[in-house]
């Protein structure tokens, strides 16, 4: 657990894991090997990718936003160096609920460069919903297809979401999720407080790396540590009552949500995880990226800026209708796979085993349970954490000694800088299955 948080395996947001895992599973067939290229873009890897792979697939979320511009530029630099097909699945633009693209004007050159580079290497670009489609077409691009997010196609054309209880009661198990901005400035804190008072089995599920570090380390060093109304904060009553979790793998996340009666909140993939578990969910939309995806998939939703002061999750549960979501799922799935076909990508549901081997491998692996609040002072809890810290201190000491030795050697050779690391990579003949490099995106 400590190493996963240190390495940030969730790329700051565990929602990334849902659509990345789904894409990996969907693209894996007997004729295709899918290899993760890592969550962070390495421009220098272009030569290796050209040599070893037949296609480069990029699952993304809300990549067209000002705060993501640097990463988008870096990804564009990598793509422009590739000579193989590049396919983007599920990219989205992020603005307010009014779909006003004015705030995206400053990053327009970066978006144009990225989309142009992609379309030079693919038949079309797959976007999340109506707003992103309109946004790119207004920029002059025509080969734009609305395909939603790969996450909801994790189980192919199958999606069964049913209400197991006629209504929510104080005994119901309810999951709630939300971002720091929704809690801090969009009124979600009041919703959570009221639900916590009414439903003893309420659980908050966080997604940020800062959430996870607050639970496991009580680390409040990041700006999010100032949001005391967030249930992942150690001062919050839900933290003290052990009613908060953060998951670092979709397997345990989805499995746990199978035992809940309802999920709601502002996190789109937090609620998609519930829907994949068959658990009813309602999204409280706070921006264009969540709103357009809910509209495309017919996921029950409310605008967070129009919630009543006395909102009760029981009313969300009562009004939620999943007929359009499940009834239209097969048609949306076929649209998604047609997009893959046009871009030369096979999928496991049409060309493989439906993901059975992928699921079997996952089930054979041990995954850690959801991260819980650190309320314990027992010896075992302390030993695990401090043991890891001790190992890190030892590693850092060894690294420091190595750097000192390198510096001493290179100084004698007439330079004040450590020598660059040199490695040899054995070339191999590429044969057999087609290889696809999968570049994971960040939310």
XYZ file of C-alpha atoms in Angstrom:
443
model
C 0.000 0.000 0.000
C 2.726 2.439 0.996
C 4.646 1.802 -2.232
C 1.492 2.273 -4.355
C 0.880 5.677 -2.804
C 4.534 6.639 -3.107
C 4.593 5.737 -6.815
C 1.136 7.251 -7.421
C -0.138 4.249 -9.356
C -3.533 5.969 -9.746
C -2.034 9.029 -11.520
C -3.590 11.355 -8.903
C -7.146 9.995 -9.469
C -8.304 6.385 -9.205
C -11.010 7.074 -11.796
C -8.217 6.762 -14.371
C -7.986 3.066 -13.542
C -11.588 2.362 -14.533
C -11.340 3.482 -18.162
C -7.714 2.344 -18.561
C -8.514 -1.209 -17.367
C -11.630 -1.327 -19.543
C -9.664 -0.297 -22.639
C -6.972 -2.870 -21.938
C -9.552 -5.629 -21.561
C -11.544 -4.587 -24.653
C -8.508 -4.515 -26.962
C -6.920 -7.784 -25.830
C -7.611 -10.621 -28.291
C -5.811 -13.851 -29.297
C -4.162 -11.830 -32.098
C -3.365 -8.737 -30.057
C -1.025 -8.139 -27.142
C -1.780 -4.960 -25.199
C 1.135 -3.409 -23.327
C 0.820 -0.414 -21.033
C 3.128 2.452 -21.934
C 2.784 3.888 -18.446
C 0.650 6.649 -17.051
C 3.193 9.384 -17.804
C 4.215 10.356 -21.306
C 7.847 9.751 -22.265
C 8.529 11.582 -25.540
C 11.889 9.846 -25.913
C 10.115 6.465 -26.173
C 8.816 7.222 -29.696
C 11.554 5.226 -31.434
C 10.921 2.156 -29.293
C 7.156 2.400 -29.838
C 7.596 2.667 -33.629
C 9.891 -0.355 -33.609
C 7.938 -2.663 -31.321
C 4.236 -1.851 -31.773
C 1.598 -1.737 -34.495
C -0.729 0.863 -32.984
C -0.719 3.421 -30.161
C -4.024 3.724 -28.282
C -4.726 6.638 -25.950
C -7.709 6.413 -23.571
C -8.310 9.890 -22.142
C -10.883 11.739 -20.058
C -11.103 15.523 -19.662
C -7.851 16.286 -21.475
C -9.030 19.525 -23.095
C -8.749 21.811 -20.093
C -6.247 24.521 -19.150
C -4.711 22.608 -16.236
C -3.879 19.684 -18.544
C -2.252 21.732 -21.311
C 1.345 20.855 -20.418
C 0.567 17.108 -20.469
C -1.380 17.522 -23.726
C 1.581 19.262 -25.371
C 3.921 16.516 -24.219
C 1.598 13.835 -25.600
C 1.385 15.747 -28.892
C 5.193 15.814 -29.156
C 5.236 12.050 -28.721
C 2.483 11.443 -31.280
C 4.148 13.618 -33.933
C 7.164 11.299 -33.728
C 5.108 8.138 -34.265
C 4.798 6.460 -37.658
C 2.146 3.945 -36.561
C -1.638 4.463 -36.195
C -2.688 6.486 -33.146
C -6.238 6.034 -31.820
C -7.793 8.220 -29.119
C -10.812 6.819 -27.268
C -13.093 8.934 -25.104
C -11.385 12.336 -24.906
C -13.408 15.240 -23.508
C -13.350 19.003 -23.105
C -14.071 20.491 -19.701
C -15.945 23.684 -19.036
C -19.019 24.719 -17.062
C -22.527 23.313 -17.119
C -23.555 25.954 -19.657
C -21.215 24.414 -22.284
C -19.491 27.769 -22.857
C -16.144 27.082 -24.518
C -14.759 30.579 -23.846
C -12.498 29.339 -21.019
C -10.835 26.970 -23.490
C -9.788 29.744 -25.881
C -6.291 30.022 -24.397
C -5.503 26.344 -25.004
C -6.997 26.246 -28.503
C -3.596 26.056 -30.284
C -2.605 23.072 -28.136
C -5.913 21.295 -28.789
C -5.610 21.925 -32.530
C -2.073 20.557 -32.600
C -3.070 17.439 -30.660
C -6.184 16.615 -32.698
C -4.365 17.285 -35.983
C -1.544 14.944 -34.974
C -4.040 12.222 -34.026
C -6.155 12.545 -37.181
C -3.029 12.356 -39.331
C -2.653 8.846 -37.913
C -6.253 7.610 -37.544
C -9.614 7.553 -39.291
C -11.364 9.541 -36.548
C -11.091 10.700 -32.955
C -13.465 9.323 -30.304
C -14.965 11.867 -27.902
C -17.038 11.577 -24.750
C -20.175 13.470 -25.718
C -22.079 16.237 -27.427
C -20.160 19.203 -26.063
C -16.730 17.903 -27.065
C -18.055 16.943 -30.508
C -19.394 20.461 -31.083
C -16.228 22.030 -29.677
C -13.924 20.141 -32.068
C -16.196 20.630 -35.070
C -16.263 24.373 -34.350
C -12.456 24.226 -34.538
C -12.803 22.822 -38.046
C -12.379 19.097 -37.450
C -14.847 16.745 -39.128
C -13.713 13.212 -38.304
C -15.128 13.330 -34.775
C -17.247 10.496 -33.315
C -19.170 10.455 -30.042
C -18.401 7.110 -28.381
C -18.732 7.915 -24.663
C -16.182 6.436 -22.271
C -14.737 2.910 -22.613
C -15.368 2.291 -18.912
C -19.054 1.488 -19.374
C -18.164 -1.130 -21.988
C -16.008 -3.122 -19.574
C -18.499 -5.995 -19.829
C -19.360 -5.471 -23.484
C -22.998 -5.185 -24.429
C -24.059 -6.425 -20.975
C -25.095 -3.843 -18.388
C -27.635 -4.808 -15.761
C -28.571 -2.161 -13.202
C -31.627 -2.816 -11.046
C -33.102 -1.472 -7.854
C -32.980 -4.292 -5.328
C -35.090 -2.400 -2.785
C -38.340 -0.457 -3.362
C -36.980 2.545 -1.440
C -34.019 3.643 0.654
C -34.386 3.330 4.403
C -32.135 4.214 7.356
C -30.760 0.678 7.051
C -29.718 1.085 3.407
C -26.066 0.968 2.397
C -25.311 4.134 0.440
C -22.059 5.225 -1.202
C -21.375 8.906 -1.796
C -18.492 10.430 -3.723
C -17.292 13.893 -4.630
C -14.374 16.124 -5.503
C -12.816 18.711 -3.239
C -14.226 21.511 -5.402
C -17.745 20.067 -5.143
C -17.407 19.869 -1.352
C -15.732 23.243 -0.988
C -17.779 25.413 -3.344
C -20.704 23.531 -4.908
C -22.681 22.587 -1.808
C -21.847 18.890 -1.651
C -20.652 19.307 1.938
C -24.219 20.074 3.067
C -25.582 17.078 1.146
C -23.030 14.745 2.753
C -23.650 16.147 6.239
C -27.415 15.580 6.010
C -26.998 12.100 4.519
C -24.525 11.188 7.249
C -27.077 12.148 9.887
C -29.892 10.152 8.251
C -28.110 7.001 7.059
C -25.878 5.156 9.550
C -24.396 2.968 6.779
C -23.323 5.834 4.513
C -19.787 5.526 3.114
C -17.769 8.185 1.328
C -15.473 6.963 -1.452
C -12.627 9.312 -2.336
C -10.554 9.168 -5.512
C -7.651 11.606 -5.259
C -4.116 10.691 -4.274
C -4.417 13.321 -1.542
C -7.513 11.500 -0.241
C -5.570 8.248 -0.079
C -2.622 9.851 1.698
C -4.925 11.472 4.228
C -6.477 8.093 5.013
C -3.257 6.100 5.180
C -0.774 8.641 6.512
C -2.983 11.460 7.851
C -0.962 13.619 5.460
C -2.393 17.156 5.248
C 0.548 18.760 3.439
C -1.262 19.315 0.120
C -3.747 22.169 -0.519
C -6.617 19.650 -0.318
C -5.653 19.161 3.324
C -7.289 22.499 4.100
C -10.750 21.259 3.072
C -11.935 20.040 6.472
C -15.477 19.421 5.160
C -14.108 16.579 3.009
C -14.863 13.212 4.665
C -11.309 12.051 3.916
C -9.980 14.755 6.263
C -9.002 13.381 9.712
C -11.142 16.033 11.429
C -14.330 14.866 9.692
C -16.716 12.651 11.706
C -16.992 10.110 8.864
C -13.210 9.656 9.037
C -13.357 9.002 12.772
C -16.242 6.543 12.247
C -14.328 4.527 9.603
C -16.882 5.421 6.918
C -14.411 6.451 4.204
C -12.476 4.455 1.596
C -10.153 5.009 -1.366
C -9.482 2.163 -3.802
C -6.296 1.709 -5.773
C -7.678 -0.961 -8.098
C -11.031 -1.319 -9.911
C -11.430 -4.972 -8.866
C -11.895 -4.279 -5.163
C -13.709 -1.017 -5.884
C -16.386 -2.618 -8.061
C -16.655 -5.726 -5.861
C -17.320 -3.636 -2.750
C -19.961 -1.560 -4.516
C -21.929 -4.718 -5.333
C -22.954 -4.801 -1.681
C -24.440 -1.282 -1.716
C -28.017 -0.261 -2.444
C -27.244 3.085 -4.064
C -24.420 5.423 -5.070
C -24.514 9.150 -5.736
C -22.180 12.121 -5.955
C -20.194 14.302 -8.322
C -17.560 11.756 -9.382
C -18.442 10.306 -12.778
C -16.217 7.220 -12.532
C -17.112 6.697 -8.898
C -20.695 6.233 -10.046
C -19.728 4.303 -13.178
C -17.951 1.845 -10.854
C -21.291 1.394 -9.080
C -23.186 0.891 -12.358
C -20.627 -1.728 -13.441
C -21.348 -3.452 -10.122
C -25.079 -3.414 -10.954
C -25.742 -0.865 -8.238
C -28.087 2.070 -9.015
C -26.317 5.431 -9.164
C -27.087 9.097 -9.757
C -24.464 11.637 -10.809
C -24.539 15.190 -9.452
C -23.088 16.994 -12.469
C -20.821 19.945 -11.776
C -19.242 20.523 -15.204
C -19.547 19.728 -18.902
C -17.463 16.547 -18.756
C -19.851 14.786 -16.379
C -22.987 16.269 -17.936
C -22.222 15.265 -21.534
C -21.312 11.722 -20.501
C -24.506 11.324 -18.468
C -26.575 12.608 -21.376
C -24.906 10.268 -23.839
C -25.309 7.150 -21.703
C -28.648 8.183 -20.171
C -27.218 7.901 -16.673
C -29.612 9.390 -14.076
C -28.242 12.773 -13.084
C -28.964 16.157 -11.516
C -27.172 19.463 -11.975
C -25.333 20.155 -8.747
C -26.148 23.873 -8.984
C -29.878 23.129 -8.870
C -30.090 20.814 -5.885
C -32.671 21.567 -3.189
C -31.350 22.536 0.229
C -32.886 19.463 1.845
C -31.777 16.905 -0.759
C -32.222 13.341 0.465
C -30.593 10.469 -1.485
C -33.900 8.630 -1.094
C -35.474 11.070 -3.559
C -32.634 10.530 -6.037
C -33.124 6.783 -5.737
C -36.889 7.044 -6.162
C -36.711 9.148 -9.337
C -33.814 7.284 -10.948
C -34.888 5.351 -14.061
C -32.314 3.017 -15.586
C -34.428 1.886 -18.538
C -32.764 4.199 -21.072
C -29.282 3.418 -19.726
C -29.611 -0.350 -20.007
C -32.035 -0.379 -22.938
C -29.760 1.712 -25.161
C -26.506 0.133 -24.030
C -26.187 -2.427 -26.823
C -26.646 0.214 -29.531
C -23.995 2.422 -27.903
C -21.678 -0.576 -27.573
C -22.055 -1.366 -31.268
C -21.288 2.277 -32.115
C -18.160 2.033 -29.980
C -16.937 -1.197 -31.589
C -17.681 0.210 -35.058
C -15.360 3.097 -34.176
C -12.672 0.582 -33.196
C -13.204 -1.303 -36.472
C -12.830 1.866 -38.546
C -9.554 2.519 -36.787
C -8.225 -0.977 -37.322
C -8.611 -2.223 -33.754
C -10.051 -5.640 -32.906
C -12.020 -6.097 -29.687
C -12.329 -9.049 -27.349
C -16.114 -9.272 -27.645
C -16.110 -9.697 -31.438
C -12.667 -11.220 -31.993
C -11.769 -12.862 -28.680
C -13.132 -14.593 -25.615
C -15.201 -11.687 -24.304
C -12.538 -10.811 -21.782
C -12.677 -14.145 -19.933
C -8.904 -14.646 -19.864
C -8.366 -11.055 -18.753
C -10.847 -11.461 -15.897
C -9.324 -14.812 -14.912
C -5.875 -13.253 -14.636
C -7.246 -10.421 -12.520
C -9.013 -12.833 -10.177
C -5.797 -14.771 -9.700
C -4.000 -11.709 -8.350
C -4.108 -10.441 -4.765
C -5.400 -6.871 -4.590
C -5.280 -4.766 -1.450
C -8.607 -3.772 0.100
C -9.773 -0.187 0.038
C -7.630 2.200 2.071
C -9.266 2.940 5.427
C -8.857 5.887 7.794
C -5.852 5.537 10.097
C -7.632 5.496 13.416
C -5.639 2.605 14.848
C -2.683 2.859 17.185
C -2.003 -0.882 17.365
C 1.480 -2.271 16.951
C 0.750 -4.032 13.630
C -0.492 -0.820 12.016
C 2.545 1.122 13.196
C 4.978 -1.637 12.230
C 3.777 -1.759 8.621
C 4.013 1.982 8.070
C 7.276 2.567 9.894
C 8.833 -0.522 8.358
C 8.196 0.921 4.912
C 9.589 4.304 5.964
C 12.733 2.606 7.240
C 13.197 0.786 3.924
C 12.834 4.083 2.046
C 15.459 5.712 4.273
C 17.816 2.813 3.547
C 17.194 3.080 -0.216
C 17.735 6.827 -0.217
C 20.957 6.394 1.738
C 22.231 3.841 -0.797
C 21.277 6.136 -3.702
C 23.066 9.031 -2.037
C 26.227 6.959 -1.573
C 26.118 5.853 -5.221
C 25.758 9.419 -6.469
C 28.690 10.508 -4.306
C 30.867 7.794 -5.837
C 29.814 8.758 -9.373
C 30.500 12.400 -8.639
C 33.966 11.556 -7.286
C 34.821 9.501 -10.382
C 33.577 12.082 -12.890
C 35.266 14.946 -11.052
C 38.606 13.137 -11.408
C 37.876 12.792 -15.118
C 37.635 16.569 -15.449
C 33.899 17.238 -15.247
C 31.746 18.319 -12.338
C 28.666 16.396 -13.424
C 27.748 12.743 -12.825
C 28.064 10.562 -15.864
C 24.855 9.707 -17.707
C 23.485 6.237 -17.182
C 24.077 3.913 -20.124
C 21.994 0.844 -20.843
C 21.800 -1.699 -23.624
C 18.454 -2.896 -24.908
C 18.403 -6.232 -26.684
C 16.525 -5.999 -29.957
C 14.143 -8.774 -30.701
C 12.312 -9.891 -33.793
C 8.686 -8.840 -33.652
C 6.398 -11.618 -34.737
C 3.252 -13.436 -33.742
C 0.548 -11.335 -32.127
C -0.022 -7.737 -33.105
C 1.262 -5.461 -30.356
C -0.617 -2.386 -29.206
C 0.865 0.202 -26.904
C -1.703 1.580 -24.506
C -0.995 5.077 -23.185
C -3.087 5.694 -20.075
C -4.586 9.159 -19.701
C -5.157 11.300 -16.635
C -8.374 12.803 -15.410
